[in-house]
mmCIF file with all atom_site columns, C-alpha atoms in Angstrom:
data_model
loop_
_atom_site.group_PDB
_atom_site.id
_atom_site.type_symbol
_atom_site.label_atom_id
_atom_site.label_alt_id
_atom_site.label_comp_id
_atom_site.label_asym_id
_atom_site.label_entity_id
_atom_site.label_seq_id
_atom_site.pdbx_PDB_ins_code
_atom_site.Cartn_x
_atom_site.Cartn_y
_atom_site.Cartn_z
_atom_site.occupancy
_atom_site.B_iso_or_equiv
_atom_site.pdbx_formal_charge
_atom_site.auth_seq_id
_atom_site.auth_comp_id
_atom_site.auth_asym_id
_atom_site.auth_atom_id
_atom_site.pdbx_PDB_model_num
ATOM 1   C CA . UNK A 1 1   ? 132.332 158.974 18.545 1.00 68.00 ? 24  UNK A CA 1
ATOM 2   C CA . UNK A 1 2   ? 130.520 158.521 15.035 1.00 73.00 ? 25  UNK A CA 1
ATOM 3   C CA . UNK A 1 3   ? 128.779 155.315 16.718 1.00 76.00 ? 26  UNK A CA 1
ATOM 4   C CA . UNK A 1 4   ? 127.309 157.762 19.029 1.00 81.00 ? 27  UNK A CA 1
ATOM 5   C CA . UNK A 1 5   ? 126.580 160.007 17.258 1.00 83.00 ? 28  UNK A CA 1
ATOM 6   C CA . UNK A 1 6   ? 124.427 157.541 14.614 1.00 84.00 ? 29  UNK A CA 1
ATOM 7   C CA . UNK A 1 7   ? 122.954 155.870 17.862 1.00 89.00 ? 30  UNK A CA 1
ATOM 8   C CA . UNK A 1 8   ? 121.776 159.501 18.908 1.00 89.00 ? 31  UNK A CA 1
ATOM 9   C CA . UNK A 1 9   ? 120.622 160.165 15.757 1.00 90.00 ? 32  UNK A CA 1
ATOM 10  C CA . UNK A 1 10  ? 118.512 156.396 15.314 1.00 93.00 ? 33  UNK A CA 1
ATOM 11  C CA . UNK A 1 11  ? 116.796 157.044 18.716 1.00 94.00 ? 34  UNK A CA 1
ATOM 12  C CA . UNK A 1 12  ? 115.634 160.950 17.525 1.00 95.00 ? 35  UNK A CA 1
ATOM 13  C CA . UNK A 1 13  ? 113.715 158.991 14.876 1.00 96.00 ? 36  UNK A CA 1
ATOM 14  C CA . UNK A 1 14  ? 109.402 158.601 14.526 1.00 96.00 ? 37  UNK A CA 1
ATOM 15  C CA . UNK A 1 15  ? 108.867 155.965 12.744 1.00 96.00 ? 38  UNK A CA 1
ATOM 16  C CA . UNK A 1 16  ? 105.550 155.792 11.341 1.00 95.00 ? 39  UNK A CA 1
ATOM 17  C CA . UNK A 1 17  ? 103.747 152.383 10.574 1.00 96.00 ? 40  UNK A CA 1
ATOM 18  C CA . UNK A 1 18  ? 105.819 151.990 7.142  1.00 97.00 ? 41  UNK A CA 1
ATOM 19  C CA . UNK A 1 19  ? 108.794 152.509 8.267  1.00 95.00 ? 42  UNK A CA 1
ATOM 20  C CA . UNK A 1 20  ? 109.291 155.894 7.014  1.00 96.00 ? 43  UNK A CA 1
ATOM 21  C CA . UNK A 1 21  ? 110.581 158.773 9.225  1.00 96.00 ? 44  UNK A CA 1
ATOM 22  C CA . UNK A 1 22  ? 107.808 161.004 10.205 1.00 97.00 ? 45  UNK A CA 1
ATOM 23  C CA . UNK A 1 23  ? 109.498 163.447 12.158 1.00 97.00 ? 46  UNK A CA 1
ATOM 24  C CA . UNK A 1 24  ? 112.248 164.064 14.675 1.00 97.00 ? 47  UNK A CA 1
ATOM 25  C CA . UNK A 1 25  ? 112.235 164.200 19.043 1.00 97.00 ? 48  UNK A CA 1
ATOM 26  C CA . UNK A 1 26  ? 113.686 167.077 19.578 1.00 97.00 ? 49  UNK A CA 1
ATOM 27  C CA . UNK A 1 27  ? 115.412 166.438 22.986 1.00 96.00 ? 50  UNK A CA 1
ATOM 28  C CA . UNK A 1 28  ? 117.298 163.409 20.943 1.00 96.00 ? 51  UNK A CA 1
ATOM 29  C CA . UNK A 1 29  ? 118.153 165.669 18.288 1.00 96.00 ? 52  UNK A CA 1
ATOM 30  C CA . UNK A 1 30  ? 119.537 168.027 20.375 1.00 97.00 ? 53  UNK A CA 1
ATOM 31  C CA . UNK A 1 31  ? 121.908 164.925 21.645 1.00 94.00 ? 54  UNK A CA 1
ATOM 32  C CA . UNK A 1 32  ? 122.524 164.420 18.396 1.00 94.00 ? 55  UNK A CA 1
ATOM 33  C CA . UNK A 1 33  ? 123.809 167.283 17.491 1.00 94.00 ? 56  UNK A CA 1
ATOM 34  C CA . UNK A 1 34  ? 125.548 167.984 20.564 1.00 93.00 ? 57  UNK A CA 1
ATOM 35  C CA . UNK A 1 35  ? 127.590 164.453 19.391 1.00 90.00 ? 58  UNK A CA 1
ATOM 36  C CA . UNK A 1 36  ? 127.824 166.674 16.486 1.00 89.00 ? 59  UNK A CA 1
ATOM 37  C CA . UNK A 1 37  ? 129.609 168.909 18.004 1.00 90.00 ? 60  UNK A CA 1
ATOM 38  C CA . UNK A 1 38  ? 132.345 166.650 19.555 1.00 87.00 ? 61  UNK A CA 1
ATOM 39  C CA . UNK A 1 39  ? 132.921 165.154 16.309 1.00 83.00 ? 62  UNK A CA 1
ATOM 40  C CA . UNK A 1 40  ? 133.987 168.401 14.775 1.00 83.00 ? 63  UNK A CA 1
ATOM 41  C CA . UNK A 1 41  ? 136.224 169.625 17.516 1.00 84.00 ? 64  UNK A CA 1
ATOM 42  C CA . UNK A 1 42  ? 137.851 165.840 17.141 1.00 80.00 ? 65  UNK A CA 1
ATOM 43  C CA . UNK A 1 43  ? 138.457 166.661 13.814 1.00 76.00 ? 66  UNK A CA 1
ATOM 44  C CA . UNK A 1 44  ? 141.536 169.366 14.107 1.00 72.00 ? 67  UNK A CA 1
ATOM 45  C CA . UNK A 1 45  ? 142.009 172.411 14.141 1.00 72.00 ? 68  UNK A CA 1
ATOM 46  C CA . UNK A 1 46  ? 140.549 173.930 11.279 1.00 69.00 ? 69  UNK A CA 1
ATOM 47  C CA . UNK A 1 47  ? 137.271 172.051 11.773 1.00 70.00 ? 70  UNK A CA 1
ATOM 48  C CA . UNK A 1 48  ? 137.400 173.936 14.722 1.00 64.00 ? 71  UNK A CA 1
ATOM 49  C CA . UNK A 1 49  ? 136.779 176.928 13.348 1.00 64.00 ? 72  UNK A CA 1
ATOM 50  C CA . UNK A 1 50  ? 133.281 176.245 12.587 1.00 76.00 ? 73  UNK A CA 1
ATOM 51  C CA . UNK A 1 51  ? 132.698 175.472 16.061 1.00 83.00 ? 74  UNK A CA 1
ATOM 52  C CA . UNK A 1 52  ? 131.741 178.268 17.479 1.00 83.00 ? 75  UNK A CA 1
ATOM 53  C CA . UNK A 1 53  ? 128.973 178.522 14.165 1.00 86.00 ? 76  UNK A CA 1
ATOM 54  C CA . UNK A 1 54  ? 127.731 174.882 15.568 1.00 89.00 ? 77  UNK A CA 1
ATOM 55  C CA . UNK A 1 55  ? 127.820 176.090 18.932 1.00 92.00 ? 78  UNK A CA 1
ATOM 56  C CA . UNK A 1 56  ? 125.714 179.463 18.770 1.00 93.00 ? 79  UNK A CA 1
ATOM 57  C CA . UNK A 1 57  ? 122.938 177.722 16.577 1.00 95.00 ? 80  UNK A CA 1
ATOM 58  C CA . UNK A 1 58  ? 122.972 174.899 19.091 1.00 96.00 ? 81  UNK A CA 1
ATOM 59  C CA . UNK A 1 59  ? 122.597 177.008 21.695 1.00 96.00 ? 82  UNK A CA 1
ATOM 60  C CA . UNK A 1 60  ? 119.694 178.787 19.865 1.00 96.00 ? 83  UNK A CA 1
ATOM 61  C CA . UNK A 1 61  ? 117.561 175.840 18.838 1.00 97.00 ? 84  UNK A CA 1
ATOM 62  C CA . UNK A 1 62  ? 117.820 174.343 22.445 1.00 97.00 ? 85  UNK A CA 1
ATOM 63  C CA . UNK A 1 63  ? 116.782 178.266 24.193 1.00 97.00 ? 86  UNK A CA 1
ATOM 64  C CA . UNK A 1 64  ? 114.036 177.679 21.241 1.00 96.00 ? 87  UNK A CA 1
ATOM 65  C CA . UNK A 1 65  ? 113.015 174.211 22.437 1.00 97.00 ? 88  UNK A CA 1
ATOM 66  C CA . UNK A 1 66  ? 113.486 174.821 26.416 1.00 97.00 ? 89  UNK A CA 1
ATOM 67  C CA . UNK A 1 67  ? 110.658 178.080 25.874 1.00 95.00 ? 90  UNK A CA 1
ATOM 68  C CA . UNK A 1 68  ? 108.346 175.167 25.568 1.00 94.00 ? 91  UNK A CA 1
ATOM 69  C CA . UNK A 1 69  ? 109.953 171.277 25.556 1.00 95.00 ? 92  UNK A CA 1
ATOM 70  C CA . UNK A 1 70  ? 105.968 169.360 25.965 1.00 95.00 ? 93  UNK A CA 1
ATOM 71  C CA . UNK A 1 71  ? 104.934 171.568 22.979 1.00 94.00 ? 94  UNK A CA 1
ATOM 72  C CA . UNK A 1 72  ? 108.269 171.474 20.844 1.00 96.00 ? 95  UNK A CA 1
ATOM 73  C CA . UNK A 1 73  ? 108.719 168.077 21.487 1.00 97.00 ? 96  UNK A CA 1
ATOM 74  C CA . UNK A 1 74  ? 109.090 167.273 17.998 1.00 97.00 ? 97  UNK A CA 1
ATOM 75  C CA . UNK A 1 75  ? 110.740 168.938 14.963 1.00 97.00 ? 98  UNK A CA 1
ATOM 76  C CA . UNK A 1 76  ? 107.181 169.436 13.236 1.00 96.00 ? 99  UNK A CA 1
ATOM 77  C CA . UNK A 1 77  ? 105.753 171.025 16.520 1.00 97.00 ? 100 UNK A CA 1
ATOM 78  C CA . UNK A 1 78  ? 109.248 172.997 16.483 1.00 97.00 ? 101 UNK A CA 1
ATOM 79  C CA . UNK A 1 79  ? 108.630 174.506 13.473 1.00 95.00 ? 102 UNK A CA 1
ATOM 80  C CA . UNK A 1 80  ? 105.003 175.268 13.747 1.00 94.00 ? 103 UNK A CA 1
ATOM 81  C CA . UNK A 1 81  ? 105.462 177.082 16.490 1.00 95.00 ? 104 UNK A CA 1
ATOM 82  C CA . UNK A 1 82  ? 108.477 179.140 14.611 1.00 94.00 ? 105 UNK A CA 1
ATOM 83  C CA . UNK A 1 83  ? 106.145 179.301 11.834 1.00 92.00 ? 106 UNK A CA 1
ATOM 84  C CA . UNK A 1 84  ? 103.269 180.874 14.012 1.00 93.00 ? 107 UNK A CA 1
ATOM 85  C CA . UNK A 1 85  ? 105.176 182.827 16.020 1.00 93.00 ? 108 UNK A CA 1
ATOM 86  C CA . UNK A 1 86  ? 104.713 185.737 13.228 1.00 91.00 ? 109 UNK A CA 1
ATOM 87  C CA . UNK A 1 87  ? 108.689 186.368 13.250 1.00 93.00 ? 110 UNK A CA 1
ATOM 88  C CA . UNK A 1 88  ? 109.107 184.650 9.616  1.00 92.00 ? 111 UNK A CA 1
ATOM 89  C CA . UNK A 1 89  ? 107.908 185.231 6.176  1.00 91.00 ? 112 UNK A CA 1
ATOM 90  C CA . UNK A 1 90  ? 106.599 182.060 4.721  1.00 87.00 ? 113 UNK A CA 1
ATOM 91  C CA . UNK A 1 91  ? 107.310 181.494 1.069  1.00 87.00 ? 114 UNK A CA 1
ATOM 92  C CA . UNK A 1 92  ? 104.193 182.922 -1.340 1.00 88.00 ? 115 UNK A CA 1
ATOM 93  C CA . UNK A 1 93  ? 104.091 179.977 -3.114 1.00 89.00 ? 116 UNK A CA 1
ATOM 94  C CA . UNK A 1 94  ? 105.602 176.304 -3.317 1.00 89.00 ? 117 UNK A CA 1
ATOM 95  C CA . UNK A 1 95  ? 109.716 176.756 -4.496 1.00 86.00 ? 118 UNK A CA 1
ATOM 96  C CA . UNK A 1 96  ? 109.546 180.608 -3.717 1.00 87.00 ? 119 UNK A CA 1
ATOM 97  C CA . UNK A 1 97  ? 112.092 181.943 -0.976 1.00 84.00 ? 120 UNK A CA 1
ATOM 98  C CA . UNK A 1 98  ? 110.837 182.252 2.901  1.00 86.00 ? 121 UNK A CA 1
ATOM 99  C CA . UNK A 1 99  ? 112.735 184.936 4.653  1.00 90.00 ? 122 UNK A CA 1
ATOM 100 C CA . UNK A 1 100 ? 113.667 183.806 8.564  1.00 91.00 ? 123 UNK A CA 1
ATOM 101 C CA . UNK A 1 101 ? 114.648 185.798 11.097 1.00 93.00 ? 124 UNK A CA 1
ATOM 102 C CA . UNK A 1 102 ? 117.789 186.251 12.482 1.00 90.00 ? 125 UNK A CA 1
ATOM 103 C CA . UNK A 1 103 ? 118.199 185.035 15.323 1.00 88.00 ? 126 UNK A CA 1
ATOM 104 C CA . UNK A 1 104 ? 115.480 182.679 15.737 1.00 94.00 ? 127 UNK A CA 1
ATOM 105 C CA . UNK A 1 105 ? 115.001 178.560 16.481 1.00 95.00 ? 128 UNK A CA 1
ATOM 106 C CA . UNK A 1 106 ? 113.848 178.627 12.683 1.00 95.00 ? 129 UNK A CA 1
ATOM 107 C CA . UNK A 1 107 ? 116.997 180.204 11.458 1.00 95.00 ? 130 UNK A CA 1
ATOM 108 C CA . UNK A 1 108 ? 119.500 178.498 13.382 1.00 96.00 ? 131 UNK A CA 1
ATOM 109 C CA . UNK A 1 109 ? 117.635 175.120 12.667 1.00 96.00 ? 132 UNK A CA 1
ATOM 110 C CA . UNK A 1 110 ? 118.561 175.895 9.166  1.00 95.00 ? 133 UNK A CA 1
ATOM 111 C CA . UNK A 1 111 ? 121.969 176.546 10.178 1.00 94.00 ? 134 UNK A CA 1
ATOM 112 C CA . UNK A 1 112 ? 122.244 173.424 11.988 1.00 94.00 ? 135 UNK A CA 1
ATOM 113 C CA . UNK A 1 113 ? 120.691 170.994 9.392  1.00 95.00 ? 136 UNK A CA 1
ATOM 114 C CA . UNK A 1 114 ? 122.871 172.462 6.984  1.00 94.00 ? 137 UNK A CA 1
ATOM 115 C CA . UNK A 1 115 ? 125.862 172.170 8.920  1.00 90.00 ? 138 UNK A CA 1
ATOM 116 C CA . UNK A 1 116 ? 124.823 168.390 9.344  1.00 90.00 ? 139 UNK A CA 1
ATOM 117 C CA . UNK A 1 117 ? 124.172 167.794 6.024  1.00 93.00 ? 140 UNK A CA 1
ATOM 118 C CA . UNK A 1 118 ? 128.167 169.233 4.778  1.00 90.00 ? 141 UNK A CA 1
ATOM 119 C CA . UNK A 1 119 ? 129.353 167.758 7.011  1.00 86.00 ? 142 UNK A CA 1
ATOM 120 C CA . UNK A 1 120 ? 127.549 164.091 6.520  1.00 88.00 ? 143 UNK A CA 1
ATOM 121 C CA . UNK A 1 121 ? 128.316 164.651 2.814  1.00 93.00 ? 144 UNK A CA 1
ATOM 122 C CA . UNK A 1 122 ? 131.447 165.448 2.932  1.00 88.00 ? 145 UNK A CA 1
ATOM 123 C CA . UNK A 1 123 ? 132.712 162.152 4.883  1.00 85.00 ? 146 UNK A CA 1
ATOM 124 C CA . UNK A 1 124 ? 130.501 160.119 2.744  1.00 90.00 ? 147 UNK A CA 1
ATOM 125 C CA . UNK A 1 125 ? 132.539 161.836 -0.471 1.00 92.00 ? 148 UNK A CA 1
ATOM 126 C CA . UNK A 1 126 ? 136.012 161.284 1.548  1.00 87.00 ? 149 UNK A CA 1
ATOM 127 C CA . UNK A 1 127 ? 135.094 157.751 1.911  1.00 83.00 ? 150 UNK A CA 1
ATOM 128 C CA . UNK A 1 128 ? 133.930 157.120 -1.826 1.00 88.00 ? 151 UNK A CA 1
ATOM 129 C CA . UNK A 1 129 ? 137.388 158.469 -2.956 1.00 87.00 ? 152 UNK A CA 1
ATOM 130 C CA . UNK A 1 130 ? 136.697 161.796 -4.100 1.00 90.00 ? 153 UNK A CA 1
ATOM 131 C CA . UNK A 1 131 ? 139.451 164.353 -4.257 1.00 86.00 ? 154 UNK A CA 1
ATOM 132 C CA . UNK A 1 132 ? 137.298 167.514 -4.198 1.00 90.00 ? 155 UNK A CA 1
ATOM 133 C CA . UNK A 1 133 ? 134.590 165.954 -1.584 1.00 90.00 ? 156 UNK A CA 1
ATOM 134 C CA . UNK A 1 134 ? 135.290 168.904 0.737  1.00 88.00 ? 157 UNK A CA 1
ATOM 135 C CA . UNK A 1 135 ? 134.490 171.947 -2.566 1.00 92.00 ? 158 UNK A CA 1
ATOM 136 C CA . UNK A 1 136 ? 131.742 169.487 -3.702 1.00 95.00 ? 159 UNK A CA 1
ATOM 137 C CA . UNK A 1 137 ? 130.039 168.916 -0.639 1.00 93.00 ? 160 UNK A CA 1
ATOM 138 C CA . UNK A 1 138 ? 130.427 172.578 0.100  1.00 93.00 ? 161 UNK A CA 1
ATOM 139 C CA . UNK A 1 139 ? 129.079 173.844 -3.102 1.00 94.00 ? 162 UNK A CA 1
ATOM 140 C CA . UNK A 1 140 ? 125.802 171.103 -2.578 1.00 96.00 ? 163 UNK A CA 1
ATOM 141 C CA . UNK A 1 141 ? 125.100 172.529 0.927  1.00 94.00 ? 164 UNK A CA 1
ATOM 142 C CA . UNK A 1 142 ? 126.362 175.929 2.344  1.00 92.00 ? 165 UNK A CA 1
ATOM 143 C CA . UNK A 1 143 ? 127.505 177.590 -0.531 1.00 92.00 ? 166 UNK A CA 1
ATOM 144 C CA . UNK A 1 144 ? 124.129 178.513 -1.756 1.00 92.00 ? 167 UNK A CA 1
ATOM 145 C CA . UNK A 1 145 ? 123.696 180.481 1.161  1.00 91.00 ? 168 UNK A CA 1
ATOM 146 C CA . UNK A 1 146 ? 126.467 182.037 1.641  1.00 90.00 ? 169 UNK A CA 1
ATOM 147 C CA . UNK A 1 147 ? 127.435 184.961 0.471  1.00 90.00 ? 170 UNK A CA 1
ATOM 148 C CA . UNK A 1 148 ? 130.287 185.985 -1.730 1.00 93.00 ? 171 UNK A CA 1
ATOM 149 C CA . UNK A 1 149 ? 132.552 187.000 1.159  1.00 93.00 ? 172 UNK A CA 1
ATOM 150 C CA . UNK A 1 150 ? 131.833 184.067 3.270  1.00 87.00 ? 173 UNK A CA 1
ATOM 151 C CA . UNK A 1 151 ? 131.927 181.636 0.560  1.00 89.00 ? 174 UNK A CA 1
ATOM 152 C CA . UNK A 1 152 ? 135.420 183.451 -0.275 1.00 89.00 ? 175 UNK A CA 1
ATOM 153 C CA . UNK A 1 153 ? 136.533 182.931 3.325  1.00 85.00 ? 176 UNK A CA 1
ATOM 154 C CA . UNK A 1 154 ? 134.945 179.101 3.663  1.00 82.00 ? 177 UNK A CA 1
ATOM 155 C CA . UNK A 1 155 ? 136.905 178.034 0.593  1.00 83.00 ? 178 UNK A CA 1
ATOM 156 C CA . UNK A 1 156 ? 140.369 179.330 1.841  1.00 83.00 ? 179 UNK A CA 1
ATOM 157 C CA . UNK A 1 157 ? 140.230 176.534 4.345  1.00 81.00 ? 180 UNK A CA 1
ATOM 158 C CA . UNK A 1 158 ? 139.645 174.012 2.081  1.00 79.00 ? 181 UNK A CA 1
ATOM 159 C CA . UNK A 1 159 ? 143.431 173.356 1.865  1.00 75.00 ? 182 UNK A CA 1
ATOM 160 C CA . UNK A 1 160 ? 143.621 172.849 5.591  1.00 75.00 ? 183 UNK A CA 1
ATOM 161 C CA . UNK A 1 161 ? 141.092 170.710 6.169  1.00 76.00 ? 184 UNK A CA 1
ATOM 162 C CA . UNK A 1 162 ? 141.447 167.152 7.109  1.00 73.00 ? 185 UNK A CA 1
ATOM 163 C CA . UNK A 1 163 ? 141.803 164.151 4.242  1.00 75.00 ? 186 UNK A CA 1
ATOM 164 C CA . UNK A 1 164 ? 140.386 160.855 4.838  1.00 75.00 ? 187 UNK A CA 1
ATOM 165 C CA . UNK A 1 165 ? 144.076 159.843 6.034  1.00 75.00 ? 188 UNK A CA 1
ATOM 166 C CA . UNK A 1 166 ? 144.067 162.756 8.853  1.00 74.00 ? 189 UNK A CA 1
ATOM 167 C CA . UNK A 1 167 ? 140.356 161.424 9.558  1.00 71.00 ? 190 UNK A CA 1
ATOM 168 C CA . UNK A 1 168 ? 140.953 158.099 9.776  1.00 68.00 ? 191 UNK A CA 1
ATOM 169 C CA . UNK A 1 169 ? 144.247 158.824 11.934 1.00 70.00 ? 192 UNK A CA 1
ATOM 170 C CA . UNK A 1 170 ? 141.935 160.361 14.946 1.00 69.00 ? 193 UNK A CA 1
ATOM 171 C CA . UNK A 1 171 ? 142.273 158.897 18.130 1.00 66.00 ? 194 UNK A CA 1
ATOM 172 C CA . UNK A 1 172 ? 138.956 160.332 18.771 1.00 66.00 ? 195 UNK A CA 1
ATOM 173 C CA . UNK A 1 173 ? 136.772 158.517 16.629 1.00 65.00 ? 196 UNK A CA 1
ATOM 174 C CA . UNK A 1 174 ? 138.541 155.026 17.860 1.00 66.00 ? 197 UNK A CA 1
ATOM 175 C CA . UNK A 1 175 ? 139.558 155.414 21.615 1.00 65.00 ? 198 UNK A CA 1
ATOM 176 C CA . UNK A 1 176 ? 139.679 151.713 21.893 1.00 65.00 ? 199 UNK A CA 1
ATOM 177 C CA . UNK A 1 177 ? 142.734 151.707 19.341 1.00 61.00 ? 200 UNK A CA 1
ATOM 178 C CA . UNK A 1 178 ? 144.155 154.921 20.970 1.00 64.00 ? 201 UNK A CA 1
ATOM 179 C CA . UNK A 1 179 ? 147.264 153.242 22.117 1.00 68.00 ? 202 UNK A CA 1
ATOM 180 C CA . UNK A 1 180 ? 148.031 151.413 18.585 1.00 68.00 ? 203 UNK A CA 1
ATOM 181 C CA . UNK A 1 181 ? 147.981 154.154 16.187 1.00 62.00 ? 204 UNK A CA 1
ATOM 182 C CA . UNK A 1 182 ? 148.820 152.022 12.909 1.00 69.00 ? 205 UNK A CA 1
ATOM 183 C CA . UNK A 1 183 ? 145.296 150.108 13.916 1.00 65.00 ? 206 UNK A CA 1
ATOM 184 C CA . UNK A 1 184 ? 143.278 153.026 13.632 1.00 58.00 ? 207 UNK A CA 1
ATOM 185 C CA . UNK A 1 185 ? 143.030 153.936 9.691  1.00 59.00 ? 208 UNK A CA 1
ATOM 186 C CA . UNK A 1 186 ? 142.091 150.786 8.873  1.00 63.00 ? 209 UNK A CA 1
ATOM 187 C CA . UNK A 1 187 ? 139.583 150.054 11.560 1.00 62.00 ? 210 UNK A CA 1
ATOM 188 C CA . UNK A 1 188 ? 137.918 153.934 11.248 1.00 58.00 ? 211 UNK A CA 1
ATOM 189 C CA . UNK A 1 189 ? 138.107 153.165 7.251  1.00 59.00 ? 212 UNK A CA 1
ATOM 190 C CA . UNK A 1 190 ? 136.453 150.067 7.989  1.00 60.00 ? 213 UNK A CA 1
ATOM 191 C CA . UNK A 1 191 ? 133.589 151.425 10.313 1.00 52.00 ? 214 UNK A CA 1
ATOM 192 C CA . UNK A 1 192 ? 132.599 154.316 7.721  1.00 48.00 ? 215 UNK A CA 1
ATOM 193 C CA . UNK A 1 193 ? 129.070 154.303 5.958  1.00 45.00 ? 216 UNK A CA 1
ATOM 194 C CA . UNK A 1 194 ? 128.730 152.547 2.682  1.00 44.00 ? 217 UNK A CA 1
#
């Protein structure tokens, strides 16, 4: 499931002549994230939870994207046309806030990417050993947008969420090994990113 979900993730890429990612195909992205999606519900139950967040700004970035898929065909054309649209304030000046609205492809973009980004950091922390990757990863990634109740609310289910045991213990992520449970924790510890 991870494997797919890098693979989707590899062909969303534009490459540019040095090798450097120059922006994003949306329609792959989309795949991406839909892989995402799966990989969260595979996780348990309490991973769950969030998916109905994953879902609705899913939902909202593809609506966004099907308005106009030749012209928002890319994540840079994506967000010009957000940007253009006159629903946002852009930030005054370089580092100052930009205020999005609520619902829009912009703001659940946002949502998304961030989403991604816990969620990427969090297995990477798991992986490297360390005990409060879920708070830490939080704290690097949602937390500073969240407010005090939510961030209240998110951090409550730290307790419940999975450990890199539980993880690595997921059929899901290994169906190949489905039938030999002691296989999969070391083969899903094996296949995690350096």
């Amino acid at each position: 499931l991870l494997g797919e979900l890098a693979s989707c993730c590899l062909q969303a890429q534009i490459r540019g002549r040095d090798g450097k990612v120059e922006d994003v195909k949306m329609e792959e992205f989309i795949a991406a994230a839909r892989r995402y999606h799966d990989a969260l519900a595979a996780m348990g139950r309490v991973m769950g939870m969030v998916l109905g967040d994953v879902q609705k700004n899913l939902d909202g970035v593809d609506a966004c994207y099907r308005q106009d898929p030749e012209y928002r065909m890319t994540h840079r054309r994506f967000m010009t046309e957000e940007l253009h649209s006159g629903q946002h304030t852009p930030a005054a000046a370089p580092g100052q806030p930009c205020s999005l609205r609520n619902p829009s492809g912009a703001c659940q973009m946002q949502w998304l990417l961030l989403g991604l980004e816990f969620t990427t950091l969090m297995l990477k922390l798991l992986f490297e050993g360390d005990r409060d990757a879920i708070a830490t990863a939080y704290g690097q990634t949602l937390e500073p947008h969240h407010g005090w109740v939510t961030s209240t609310a998110v951090r409550a289910l730290f307790k419940a969420m999975p450990s890199k045991e539980s993880f690595c213990a997921t059929a899901a992520f290994c169906p190949a090994l489905a039938g030999e449970p002691e296989r999969l924790p070391p083969a899903a510890a094996g296949d995690a990113p350096p």
